[in-house]
Structure formats: structure tokens, C-alpha cells
Amino acid sequence: MRKISFILSIIMLCCCVLASCSSGPGEEELKAMYDELLAKPSSEITMDSNLAIKAAREVAWNEFMAVERREESRVTEMAEKAITFGEATMKFEVKIVGKAGPNGYPVYIALHGGGGAPKEVNDQQWDHMKIYYLDSVENGIYVAPRGVRDTWHTHFNDESYPLYERLIENLSMYYGIDTNRVYLVGYSAGGDGVWQITPRLADRFAAVNMSAGHPNGVDLTNVYNTPFQIQCGQNDDAVKTRNTECARYCEVLDDLQETYGGGYIHNVNMHILKEHGIVDNSPTHEPQAVISNPVQWFYGEKVVPTSVDANAIGFVDQYVRNPIPEKVVWSVGYRAKLCDTETFYWLRAAKTVTEGIVVASYNKETNTITIEQNTANGPISIMLNEEMVDFFSPIKVVIDGVETEYNVTPSLDYINKTIAERCDPNMIFAAEIVID
């Protein structure tokens, strides 16, 4: 009997050893393999595993950075704190606060008030915004751009959008920012800017705060993955019902959330009895009296008061961008017309595609991409990296319940293409599938 038990024990031990051998490399071994890949030029990395694809993306980004940092126009832009696109120049001020986090500094882009006013007024407002939210930033890079023209839409002239993209790219190049923690805040005309900029560049920002600005009929469909805080004085009705429109947009975001089954994180602070001056920057986070039922107040119901921390920086700081969210909602035509960028998160459509909504999601466990809705008036592409799918198994694409399998080959050329397009280390892709 003992002999039989001994034999059984040996068999069980052998099975355990075999199981451990077949379970693949351990954590330390994977790290050593990855480090070995990182030591090679990107052109010498054979992308024969998902780990190798990840390494190729990182190495290619570092190679790109080494070249771009020496690019004369970028060096001049950062030295002079001014970027030009066409006939428009955006000046900006940069202040560094505290220490960088493990992934780099968060960035707070703060837009000043003023707008359609004399140059001296907008310059004064810009100077004020250079410090307005600054005391609320504990660690980060605080950037105050000057509106490109002294017009009512000072922060969202057509040229403004490519200038914001270039500004974020340059900050990534020279300051080592965390591109998953870029935030947009603004007051008055700066709030007008937040309304318009966010849906057109939604995949650039982790979260935004709009204070005392007017939405002017903006479409917020694209902010599914971008938390959005709205703040306004209850009595701030000087400009085309600014107060009631801010309250109404709480319902707009509620409806979008219901339509698309989630997303659209939002908060609306209507500051009780306040006009255009509200406290949204208390560095001590002093509670402010706001309306707890803004939608009901919009429809004429009695105000229900509450107290909240209305600090704009405190709101946005809660969120980190997911550069490859599991679900994307894209109103394809709602993008900045002077930006060359054809991509939105992990979707692509040529600039000639000007209409329609695309709703898409992925499931890494099942290696599946699902196109839930597509009314775009042209082909779209699904961009892929190893964090979304396993390149070495068939990738399934489901459209209208019909499943199609694709075998996709990663490409260094495509990696470099997406690096050049976005200049964002967290949004680099290795292949695409075109859906016509």
C-alpha cells in the first residue's frame, strides 16, 4: 500500500512540474525578455508576440521623440511660448507646480475670460488666468493660453484647435507629461471655449470643467468618455439665458447617458443667487451653495439647495483618461476642420467622412470588436494594439449580428504612422481593420 502511495505521489509531483513548465514564463522572465527587446532599434524587433508589439511601440516612440525634440520649430515654439498656425498665433504661459507623478506631470489648460473685447481687456484677463486656478494645483503643469483673436470666440477660432493639439504635443515632448491626465478648465469666455473644444478634441482630455460660459447649441455626443462639469450662477442671465442653458445641459447629458447606455459622467453646479461671479477655485475647498435639482429648476420647480466642493481642479483631478476605452461613441462630422487628425480614440475616418455616428466596443477576452451603430457616410477603420486584442488569434468583428474573422499582421510602418499623427505615447496602434 505504501509503495502504491509513493508511486502516486511521484506521478502527482511530475504532473505539477509539467503544469508549471507549460504555464509560460514568470514575471521576472517576462521583464527580462521585455528589457532585451527595448535594447534593440524598432526596426530589429520581430513582432512575433504581443510582448514584442508592446516593445516595438515603446521603442518607436522613443526614437520619434529623440528626433522631434530637436525639430527647430518645436524648440522655437517652446522657447518663445508662442505657436503659430496660418495667420493665428497662440501665446501661452507655463508654470510647474510640485513633483511629477510616476507617469509624468498632469496638465491643466486654463482658458481666460474676456472674448469680444479690446486687446487690453483680454490681456488683463489672460494675466488673471495665469494665477486664477493655480493655488488649487498641488502637482502639475499649469498652462494659460492667450485667445488667438479678440473675438467672442477667442478660444475657438478655427485655428485654435490645431494649436491646442500642437501645444499638448510639445508639452509631451519637452515636459514628460502624463497624456492620460490632460485637463481643460475655463471661465466666462474660457467657459465658452470649454464647451466647444471638448467635443471636438474629446479624446485629448481626461476631464473638463466649464464655468460661466454659454453652450451655444453645442453637440456633446462625443464626450461619452470625458467627464464634464458645468458651473454657472443661478442669476447669470446676461448673455442669452446662460444660466438656464447650463441647467438644461444637465438634462442633455442625462439623455445621452440613457441613449448610449452609460458614459457621460457629468455634474452641474448652479450657484444659488450668484450672477457671473462664482467661486470655483477655492484652494481650501470651501463648500458652495448650489441647486441640487438643476433640471427641475430649469422646468420651474422650487430650488432644493445643497452644499458642494465646487473646486474645478478638484473635480477634474478625480479622473484619468483611458486612451483605449472599451466603448467609443463618435459623431464623425463633429471635429475641428483645420486639424489633420483623422482618428478618435481607436477609430479612424478620413476627413471626407462628414456625417453619421459610430458606436463601437471591444472585448479583449473574446477578441471581438462590435460595431453597434454606424451611419457614417464613408469607410471607418478600427485601430488595434496588443492592449485591446490578441494579434495571434483571429480577431472577430461583429456588425448587425454578423461575425467576420480577420487575421491581422502588426506593422512598424503603422506604428510610426499613428505616432506621427497623435504624438501621444498612450495612443499608438500597430494595425487597422477597414470597415466599408
Tab-separated table of C-alpha atoms in Angstrom:
chain	number	residue	atom	x	y	z
A	1	MET	CA	0.000	0.000	0.000
A	2	ARG	CA	2.847	2.400	0.898
A	3	LYS	CA	4.505	1.536	-2.430
A	4	ILE	CA	1.353	2.473	-4.336
A	5	SER	CA	1.049	5.774	-2.389
A	6	PHE	CA	4.703	6.578	-3.138
A	7	ILE	CA	4.202	5.947	-6.863
A	8	LEU	CA	1.060	8.100	-6.853
A	9	SER	CA	2.969	10.918	-5.126
A	10	ILE	CA	5.724	10.755	-7.759
A	11	ILE	CA	3.111	10.905	-10.535
A	12	MET	CA	1.406	13.926	-8.919
A	13	LEU	CA	4.743	15.709	-8.491
A	14	CYS	CA	5.605	15.128	-12.166
A	15	CYS	CA	2.217	16.481	-13.181
A	16	CYS	CA	2.795	19.625	-11.086
A	17	VAL	CA	6.233	20.146	-12.623
A	18	LEU	CA	4.842	19.708	-16.131
A	19	ALA	CA	1.995	22.097	-15.369
A	20	SER	CA	4.375	24.741	-14.074
A	21	CYS	CA	6.613	24.294	-17.129
A	22	SER	CA	3.668	24.733	-19.507
A	23	SER	CA	2.320	27.841	-17.747
A	24	GLY	CA	4.761	30.078	-19.617
A	25	PRO	CA	7.451	32.458	-18.405
A	26	GLY	CA	7.148	34.047	-14.996
A	27	GLU	CA	7.032	37.744	-14.197
A	28	GLU	CA	10.775	38.175	-13.852
A	29	GLU	CA	11.454	36.275	-17.055
A	30	LEU	CA	8.906	38.391	-18.951
A	31	LYS	CA	10.555	41.560	-17.671
A	32	ALA	CA	13.965	40.300	-18.802
A	33	MET	CA	12.540	39.472	-22.238
A	34	TYR	CA	10.943	42.914	-22.480
A	35	ASP	CA	14.135	44.700	-21.423
A	36	GLU	CA	16.044	42.750	-24.060
A	37	LEU	CA	13.559	43.894	-26.723
A	38	LEU	CA	13.770	47.520	-25.555
A	39	ALA	CA	17.535	47.473	-26.122
A	40	LYS	CA	17.003	46.960	-29.868
A	41	PRO	CA	16.117	49.542	-32.545
A	42	SER	CA	12.453	49.280	-33.519
A	43	SER	CA	13.414	48.034	-36.989
A	44	GLU	CA	15.103	44.992	-35.436
A	45	ILE	CA	12.187	43.926	-33.245
A	46	THR	CA	10.376	40.960	-34.714
A	47	MET	CA	6.741	41.391	-33.742
A	48	ASP	CA	6.091	37.702	-33.171
A	49	SER	CA	4.331	38.138	-29.814
A	50	ASN	CA	2.093	40.662	-28.109
A	51	LEU	CA	5.005	41.478	-25.802
A	52	ALA	CA	7.175	42.289	-28.822
A	53	ILE	CA	4.454	44.539	-30.262
A	54	LYS	CA	4.319	46.448	-26.987
A	55	ALA	CA	8.111	46.832	-27.007
A	56	ALA	CA	8.101	47.977	-30.642
A	57	ARG	CA	5.563	50.680	-29.820
A	58	GLU	CA	7.647	51.956	-26.908
A	59	VAL	CA	10.946	51.913	-28.796
A	60	ALA	CA	9.403	53.615	-31.837
A	61	TRP	CA	8.005	56.355	-29.591
A	62	ASN	CA	11.422	56.971	-28.008
A	63	GLU	CA	13.040	57.121	-31.449
A	64	PHE	CA	10.422	59.596	-32.628
A	65	MET	CA	10.906	61.750	-29.526
A	66	ALA	CA	14.675	61.854	-29.970
A	67	VAL	CA	14.221	63.347	-33.446
A	68	GLU	CA	11.255	65.641	-32.760
A	69	ARG	CA	12.797	67.241	-29.690
A	70	ARG	CA	15.491	68.661	-31.958
A	71	GLU	CA	12.991	69.921	-34.534
A	72	GLU	CA	13.714	73.635	-34.880
A	73	SER	CA	10.131	74.888	-34.986
A	74	ARG	CA	9.184	72.994	-31.817
A	75	VAL	CA	12.258	74.282	-29.974
A	76	THR	CA	11.402	77.858	-31.011
A	77	GLU	CA	7.746	77.498	-30.024
A	78	MET	CA	8.599	76.393	-26.513
A	79	ALA	CA	11.361	78.994	-26.077
A	80	GLU	CA	9.127	81.848	-27.222
A	81	LYS	CA	5.951	80.416	-25.648
A	82	ALA	CA	4.041	81.043	-28.850
A	83	ILE	CA	2.724	78.715	-31.564
A	84	THR	CA	1.516	79.863	-34.980
A	85	PHE	CA	-0.950	78.195	-37.337
A	86	GLY	CA	-1.809	80.103	-40.505
A	87	GLU	CA	-2.443	83.703	-39.517
A	88	ALA	CA	-3.167	82.950	-35.857
A	89	THR	CA	-0.643	82.825	-33.012
A	90	MET	CA	-1.382	81.359	-29.604
A	91	LYS	CA	0.772	82.691	-26.782
A	92	PHE	CA	0.873	80.718	-23.548
A	93	GLU	CA	2.331	80.801	-20.055
A	94	VAL	CA	3.620	77.661	-18.298
A	95	LYS	CA	4.067	77.155	-14.562
A	96	ILE	CA	5.321	73.936	-12.925
A	97	VAL	CA	3.960	73.045	-9.503
A	98	GLY	CA	5.254	70.261	-7.234
A	99	LYS	CA	6.665	66.996	-8.494
A	100	ALA	CA	5.850	64.764	-11.436
A	101	GLY	CA	3.908	61.569	-10.802
A	102	PRO	CA	5.084	58.100	-11.872
A	103	ASN	CA	3.746	58.720	-15.396
A	104	GLY	CA	4.738	62.381	-15.626
A	105	TYR	CA	3.080	65.677	-14.774
A	106	PRO	CA	-0.665	66.188	-15.138
A	107	VAL	CA	-1.533	69.239	-17.253
A	108	TYR	CA	-4.173	71.895	-16.548
A	109	ILE	CA	-5.025	74.082	-19.551
A	110	ALA	CA	-6.847	77.155	-18.217
A	111	LEU	CA	-8.778	79.481	-20.547
A	112	HIS	CA	-9.303	83.140	-19.648
A	113	GLY	CA	-12.362	85.370	-19.821
A	114	GLY	CA	-12.939	88.424	-21.992
A	115	GLY	CA	-13.597	87.473	-25.598
A	116	GLY	CA	-15.133	90.142	-27.821
A	117	ALA	CA	-13.367	92.994	-26.041
A	118	PRO	CA	-10.413	95.341	-26.615
A	119	LYS	CA	-6.963	93.774	-26.614
A	120	GLU	CA	-6.114	95.374	-23.260
A	121	VAL	CA	-9.104	93.682	-21.623
A	122	ASN	CA	-8.199	90.249	-22.972
A	123	ASP	CA	-4.560	90.729	-21.973
A	124	GLN	CA	-5.697	91.595	-18.434
A	125	GLN	CA	-7.961	88.554	-18.343
A	126	TRP	CA	-5.105	86.374	-19.585
A	127	ASP	CA	-2.813	87.698	-16.852
A	128	HIS	CA	-5.533	86.906	-14.304
A	129	MET	CA	-5.944	83.342	-15.610
A	130	LYS	CA	-2.198	82.747	-15.233
A	131	ILE	CA	-2.885	82.506	-11.472
A	132	TYR	CA	-6.665	82.003	-11.174
A	133	TYR	CA	-6.740	78.224	-10.638
A	134	LEU	CA	-3.049	77.909	-9.791
A	135	ASP	CA	-3.385	77.681	-5.996
A	136	SER	CA	-5.629	74.623	-6.400
A	137	VAL	CA	-2.966	72.666	-8.303
A	138	GLU	CA	-0.836	70.527	-5.962
A	139	ASN	CA	1.335	68.841	-8.600
A	140	GLY	CA	1.249	69.562	-12.289
A	141	ILE	CA	1.904	71.861	-15.200
A	142	TYR	CA	-0.440	74.839	-15.344
A	143	VAL	CA	-0.809	76.311	-18.835
A	144	ALA	CA	-2.666	79.531	-19.642
A	145	PRO	CA	-3.098	80.124	-23.397
A	146	ARG	CA	-3.997	83.575	-24.737
A	147	GLY	CA	-7.023	83.589	-27.053
A	148	VAL	CA	-5.821	83.874	-30.649
A	149	ARG	CA	-8.072	86.835	-31.548
A	150	ASP	CA	-10.095	89.424	-29.624
A	151	THR	CA	-13.403	87.956	-30.769
A	152	TRP	CA	-16.312	86.470	-28.831
A	153	HIS	CA	-14.967	83.014	-29.753
A	154	THR	CA	-11.407	83.947	-28.801
A	155	HIS	CA	-10.594	80.395	-27.653
A	156	PHE	CA	-12.231	78.506	-30.504
A	157	ASN	CA	-11.396	80.251	-33.734
A	158	ASP	CA	-10.861	77.596	-36.413
A	159	GLU	CA	-7.089	77.876	-35.988
A	160	SER	CA	-7.346	77.358	-32.220
A	161	TYR	CA	-7.918	73.599	-32.448
A	162	PRO	CA	-4.693	72.582	-34.216
A	163	LEU	CA	-2.881	74.974	-31.868
A	164	TYR	CA	-4.203	73.115	-28.796
A	165	GLU	CA	-3.109	69.830	-30.339
A	166	ARG	CA	0.353	71.216	-31.033
A	167	LEU	CA	0.573	72.636	-27.503
A	168	ILE	CA	-0.234	69.256	-25.931
A	169	GLU	CA	2.243	67.530	-28.258
A	170	ASN	CA	5.004	69.970	-27.316
A	171	LEU	CA	4.300	69.548	-23.617
A	172	SER	CA	4.622	65.802	-24.120
A	173	MET	CA	7.935	66.278	-25.937
A	174	TYR	CA	9.638	68.624	-23.506
A	175	TYR	CA	7.949	68.234	-20.125
A	176	GLY	CA	7.302	64.493	-19.974
A	177	ILE	CA	3.613	64.989	-19.207
A	178	ASP	CA	1.119	62.253	-18.437
A	179	THR	CA	-1.022	62.401	-21.571
A	180	ASN	CA	-3.732	60.488	-19.728
A	181	ARG	CA	-4.076	63.412	-17.321
A	182	VAL	CA	-4.584	66.470	-19.510
A	183	TYR	CA	-7.411	68.651	-18.189
A	184	LEU	CA	-9.284	71.641	-19.615
A	185	VAL	CA	-10.838	74.363	-17.435
A	186	GLY	CA	-12.151	77.813	-18.292
A	187	TYR	CA	-14.184	80.759	-17.006
A	188	SER	CA	-16.619	83.048	-18.885
A	189	ALA	CA	-15.249	83.297	-22.455
A	190	GLY	CA	-12.930	80.484	-21.324
A	191	GLY	CA	-16.057	78.522	-20.405
A	192	ASP	CA	-17.405	79.175	-23.909
A	193	GLY	CA	-14.159	77.639	-25.126
A	194	VAL	CA	-14.512	74.539	-22.948
A	195	TRP	CA	-17.993	73.921	-24.365
A	196	GLN	CA	-16.757	73.988	-27.970
A	197	ILE	CA	-13.274	72.493	-27.683
A	198	THR	CA	-14.180	69.435	-25.606
A	199	PRO	CA	-16.461	67.548	-28.031
A	200	ARG	CA	-14.133	68.243	-30.979
A	201	LEU	CA	-10.986	67.118	-29.132
A	202	ALA	CA	-12.615	64.895	-26.507
A	203	ASP	CA	-10.019	62.119	-26.738
A	204	ARG	CA	-7.271	64.568	-25.722
A	205	PHE	CA	-8.727	65.270	-22.267
A	206	ALA	CA	-9.204	63.232	-19.088
A	207	ALA	CA	-11.930	65.591	-17.751
A	208	VAL	CA	-13.069	69.210	-18.121
A	209	ASN	CA	-14.702	71.979	-16.090
A	210	MET	CA	-16.786	74.712	-17.708
A	211	SER	CA	-17.537	77.801	-15.586
A	212	ALA	CA	-19.855	80.710	-16.507
A	213	GLY	CA	-19.870	80.074	-20.244
A	214	HIS	CA	-22.678	79.596	-22.779
A	215	PRO	CA	-23.052	76.293	-24.708
A	216	ASN	CA	-24.324	77.994	-27.891
A	217	GLY	CA	-26.084	74.825	-29.008
A	218	VAL	CA	-23.017	72.577	-28.819
A	219	ASP	CA	-23.381	68.836	-29.515
A	220	LEU	CA	-21.880	66.782	-26.662
A	221	THR	CA	-22.294	63.342	-28.244
A	222	ASN	CA	-18.512	62.849	-28.364
A	223	VAL	CA	-17.935	63.263	-24.602
A	224	TYR	CA	-19.027	59.695	-23.741
A	225	ASN	CA	-15.597	59.076	-22.153
A	226	THR	CA	-14.841	62.636	-20.981
A	227	PRO	CA	-16.249	63.657	-17.560
A	228	PHE	CA	-17.783	67.128	-17.840
A	229	GLN	CA	-18.570	69.570	-15.020
A	230	ILE	CA	-20.803	72.593	-15.666
A	231	GLN	CA	-20.856	75.576	-13.282
A	232	CYS	CA	-22.885	78.780	-13.502
A	233	GLY	CA	-24.570	81.376	-11.311
A	234	GLN	CA	-28.309	80.883	-10.818
A	235	ASN	CA	-28.890	84.521	-11.837
A	236	ASP	CA	-26.251	84.699	-14.587
A	237	ASP	CA	-28.677	85.557	-17.392
A	238	ALA	CA	-26.838	88.462	-19.009
A	239	VAL	CA	-25.890	86.557	-22.175
A	240	LYS	CA	-28.712	84.692	-23.917
A	241	THR	CA	-30.032	82.713	-20.946
A	242	ARG	CA	-26.598	81.418	-19.951
A	243	ASN	CA	-27.938	80.172	-16.599
A	244	THR	CA	-30.928	78.234	-17.900
A	245	GLU	CA	-28.942	76.728	-20.769
A	246	CYS	CA	-26.309	75.436	-18.349
A	247	ALA	CA	-29.057	73.791	-16.298
A	248	ARG	CA	-30.716	72.381	-19.432
A	249	TYR	CA	-27.483	70.714	-20.499
A	250	CYS	CA	-27.692	68.570	-17.377
A	251	GLU	CA	-30.754	67.009	-18.999
A	252	VAL	CA	-28.959	66.828	-22.374
A	253	LEU	CA	-26.191	64.754	-20.772
A	254	ASP	CA	-28.726	62.674	-18.842
A	255	ASP	CA	-30.451	61.846	-22.135
A	256	LEU	CA	-27.182	60.966	-23.886
A	257	GLN	CA	-26.298	58.706	-20.970
A	258	GLU	CA	-29.612	56.896	-21.343
A	259	THR	CA	-29.391	56.695	-25.144
A	260	TYR	CA	-25.922	55.127	-25.185
A	261	GLY	CA	-26.217	53.017	-22.039
A	262	GLY	CA	-23.735	54.735	-19.720
A	263	GLY	CA	-20.779	57.049	-20.066
A	264	TYR	CA	-21.253	60.823	-19.993
A	265	ILE	CA	-20.106	61.357	-16.411
A	266	HIS	CA	-21.274	64.864	-15.559
A	267	ASN	CA	-22.031	67.253	-12.754
A	268	VAL	CA	-23.867	70.587	-12.775
A	269	ASN	CA	-23.352	73.234	-10.081
A	270	MET	CA	-25.842	76.112	-10.308
A	271	HIS	CA	-24.529	78.525	-7.654
A	272	ILE	CA	-27.514	79.838	-5.679
A	273	LEU	CA	-28.310	83.564	-6.171
A	274	LYS	CA	-24.930	84.159	-7.834
A	275	GLU	CA	-24.574	86.107	-11.073
A	276	HIS	CA	-21.430	85.979	-13.237
A	277	GLY	CA	-19.079	85.734	-10.271
A	278	ILE	CA	-18.954	82.262	-8.718
A	279	VAL	CA	-16.365	80.599	-6.509
A	280	ASP	CA	-14.989	77.624	-8.450
A	281	ASN	CA	-11.357	77.852	-7.318
A	282	SER	CA	-11.276	77.792	-3.500
A	283	PRO	CA	-7.876	76.240	-2.651
A	284	THR	CA	-9.295	75.226	0.753
A	285	HIS	CA	-12.265	73.575	-0.998
A	286	GLU	CA	-14.758	75.692	0.924
A	287	PRO	CA	-18.325	74.388	0.324
A	288	GLN	CA	-20.528	76.429	-2.014
A	289	ALA	CA	-24.337	76.638	-2.031
A	290	VAL	CA	-25.745	75.163	-5.258
A	291	ILE	CA	-29.041	73.875	-6.640
A	292	SER	CA	-29.265	70.105	-6.184
A	293	ASN	CA	-32.051	69.753	-8.788
A	294	PRO	CA	-30.898	71.847	-11.783
A	295	VAL	CA	-33.137	70.101	-14.338
A	296	GLN	CA	-36.233	70.514	-12.172
A	297	TRP	CA	-35.275	74.153	-11.519
A	298	PHE	CA	-34.994	74.675	-15.283
A	299	TYR	CA	-38.608	73.480	-15.601
A	300	GLY	CA	-39.782	75.918	-12.922
A	301	GLU	CA	-39.750	73.778	-9.804
A	302	LYS	CA	-38.631	75.059	-6.408
A	303	VAL	CA	-34.900	75.205	-5.698
A	304	VAL	CA	-33.563	72.440	-3.451
A	305	PRO	CA	-30.286	73.764	-2.007
A	306	THR	CA	-27.191	71.795	-1.080
A	307	SER	CA	-23.507	72.495	-0.397
A	308	VAL	CA	-20.691	71.071	-2.512
A	309	ASP	CA	-16.984	71.399	-3.123
A	310	ALA	CA	-17.103	73.378	-6.383
A	311	ASN	CA	-13.347	73.490	-6.940
A	312	ALA	CA	-12.820	72.969	-10.682
A	313	ILE	CA	-9.370	71.400	-10.257
A	314	GLY	CA	-10.718	69.084	-7.553
A	315	PHE	CA	-13.353	67.777	-9.979
A	316	VAL	CA	-11.065	67.067	-12.918
A	317	ASP	CA	-8.348	65.587	-10.700
A	318	GLN	CA	-10.585	62.599	-9.958
A	319	TYR	CA	-10.260	61.267	-13.495
A	320	VAL	CA	-7.613	59.615	-15.643
A	321	ARG	CA	-8.181	59.191	-19.369
A	322	ASN	CA	-8.453	55.678	-20.738
A	323	PRO	CA	-6.829	56.090	-24.184
A	324	ILE	CA	-8.395	52.860	-25.444
A	325	PRO	CA	-11.824	52.824	-23.767
A	326	GLU	CA	-13.895	49.691	-24.226
A	327	LYS	CA	-16.663	51.715	-25.860
A	328	VAL	CA	-16.484	54.753	-28.146
A	329	VAL	CA	-19.305	56.997	-29.354
A	330	TRP	CA	-18.240	59.254	-32.239
A	331	SER	CA	-20.280	61.851	-34.073
A	332	VAL	CA	-17.902	61.760	-37.024
A	333	GLY	CA	-18.722	65.148	-38.501
A	334	TYR	CA	-18.232	66.970	-35.201
A	335	ARG	CA	-14.499	67.570	-35.368
A	336	ALA	CA	-12.166	70.508	-35.882
A	337	LYS	CA	-11.971	71.212	-39.607
A	338	LEU	CA	-8.378	72.510	-39.628
A	339	CYS	CA	-6.940	69.578	-37.647
A	340	ASP	CA	-5.274	66.910	-39.783
A	341	THR	CA	-6.126	64.218	-37.243
A	342	GLU	CA	-8.391	61.527	-38.692
A	343	THR	CA	-8.646	59.489	-35.507
A	344	PHE	CA	-10.847	59.450	-32.417
A	345	TYR	CA	-9.603	57.101	-29.692
A	346	TRP	CA	-9.176	53.796	-31.640
A	347	LEU	CA	-11.409	54.703	-34.582
A	348	ARG	CA	-10.374	56.368	-37.831
A	349	ALA	CA	-12.325	58.094	-40.599
A	350	ALA	CA	-10.937	60.239	-43.410
A	351	LYS	CA	-11.821	63.938	-43.307
A	352	THR	CA	-14.076	63.280	-46.300
A	353	VAL	CA	-16.366	61.348	-43.935
A	354	THR	CA	-18.501	64.207	-42.648
A	355	GLU	CA	-21.710	62.683	-41.295
A	356	GLY	CA	-23.009	59.936	-39.067
A	357	ILE	CA	-22.475	58.351	-35.686
A	358	VAL	CA	-20.298	55.343	-34.954
A	359	VAL	CA	-20.727	53.345	-31.746
A	360	ALA	CA	-18.120	50.620	-31.287
A	361	SER	CA	-16.836	48.447	-28.462
A	362	TYR	CA	-14.262	45.724	-27.921
A	363	ASN	CA	-13.926	42.718	-25.643
A	364	LYS	CA	-10.346	41.586	-25.133
A	365	GLU	CA	-11.373	38.281	-23.543
A	366	THR	CA	-13.262	37.191	-26.646
A	367	ASN	CA	-11.007	39.051	-29.123
A	368	THR	CA	-14.102	40.750	-30.518
A	369	ILE	CA	-14.869	44.203	-31.916
A	370	THR	CA	-18.574	45.050	-32.132
A	371	ILE	CA	-19.896	47.854	-34.326
A	372	GLU	CA	-23.113	48.663	-32.505
A	373	GLN	CA	-24.094	51.546	-34.790
A	374	ASN	CA	-22.587	53.004	-37.949
A	375	THR	CA	-24.271	55.709	-40.023
A	376	ALA	CA	-21.023	57.280	-41.269
A	377	ASN	CA	-21.118	58.362	-44.912
A	378	GLY	CA	-17.862	56.591	-45.727
A	379	PRO	CA	-15.489	53.867	-44.546
A	380	ILE	CA	-14.211	53.750	-40.984
A	381	SER	CA	-11.236	51.872	-39.556
A	382	ILE	CA	-10.665	50.063	-36.288
A	383	MET	CA	-7.147	50.671	-34.996
A	384	LEU	CA	-5.643	47.917	-32.873
A	385	ASN	CA	-2.887	47.323	-30.365
A	386	GLU	CA	-1.998	44.436	-28.063
A	387	GLU	CA	-3.817	46.005	-25.110
A	388	MET	CA	-7.104	45.586	-26.994
A	389	VAL	CA	-6.700	42.252	-28.781
A	390	ASP	CA	-4.508	39.211	-29.195
A	391	PHE	CA	-2.903	39.619	-32.608
A	392	PHE	CA	-2.075	35.905	-32.753
A	393	SER	CA	-5.665	34.694	-32.700
A	394	PRO	CA	-8.416	35.522	-35.196
A	395	ILE	CA	-9.981	38.919	-34.434
A	396	LYS	CA	-13.757	38.835	-34.721
A	397	VAL	CA	-15.726	41.850	-35.949
A	398	VAL	CA	-19.484	41.805	-35.372
A	399	ILE	CA	-21.735	44.067	-37.459
A	400	ASP	CA	-25.529	43.721	-37.337
A	401	GLY	CA	-25.106	40.358	-35.645
A	402	VAL	CA	-22.878	39.006	-38.416
A	403	GLU	CA	-19.423	37.902	-37.280
A	404	THR	CA	-16.381	38.077	-39.560
A	405	GLU	CA	-12.908	36.843	-38.608
A	406	TYR	CA	-9.735	38.711	-39.535
A	407	ASN	CA	-6.097	37.700	-39.277
A	408	VAL	CA	-4.198	40.942	-38.729
A	409	THR	CA	-0.449	41.498	-39.055
A	410	PRO	CA	1.153	44.233	-36.930
A	411	SER	CA	3.282	46.722	-38.817
A	412	LEU	CA	6.087	49.058	-37.758
A	413	ASP	CA	5.017	51.434	-40.534
A	414	TYR	CA	1.560	51.670	-38.982
A	415	ILE	CA	3.039	52.171	-35.517
A	416	ASN	CA	5.093	55.086	-36.844
A	417	LYS	CA	2.092	56.487	-38.689
A	418	THR	CA	-0.029	56.670	-35.529
A	419	ILE	CA	2.867	58.129	-33.545
A	420	ALA	CA	3.270	60.949	-36.061
A	421	GLU	CA	-0.480	61.573	-36.139
A	422	ARG	CA	-1.053	61.899	-32.395
A	423	CYS	CA	2.366	62.383	-30.734
A	424	ASP	CA	0.849	60.515	-27.799
A	425	PRO	CA	2.680	57.518	-26.275
A	426	ASN	CA	-0.604	56.114	-24.986
A	427	MET	CA	-2.360	56.131	-28.355
A	428	ILE	CA	-0.081	54.108	-30.613
A	429	PHE	CA	-1.559	51.344	-32.740
A	430	ALA	CA	0.011	48.522	-34.729
A	431	ALA	CA	-2.663	47.671	-37.343
A	432	GLU	CA	-6.139	48.504	-38.535
A	433	ILE	CA	-9.216	46.826	-39.961
A	434	VAL	CA	-11.173	48.876	-42.521
A	435	ILE	CA	-14.975	48.718	-42.352
A	436	ASP	CA	-16.638	49.941	-45.537
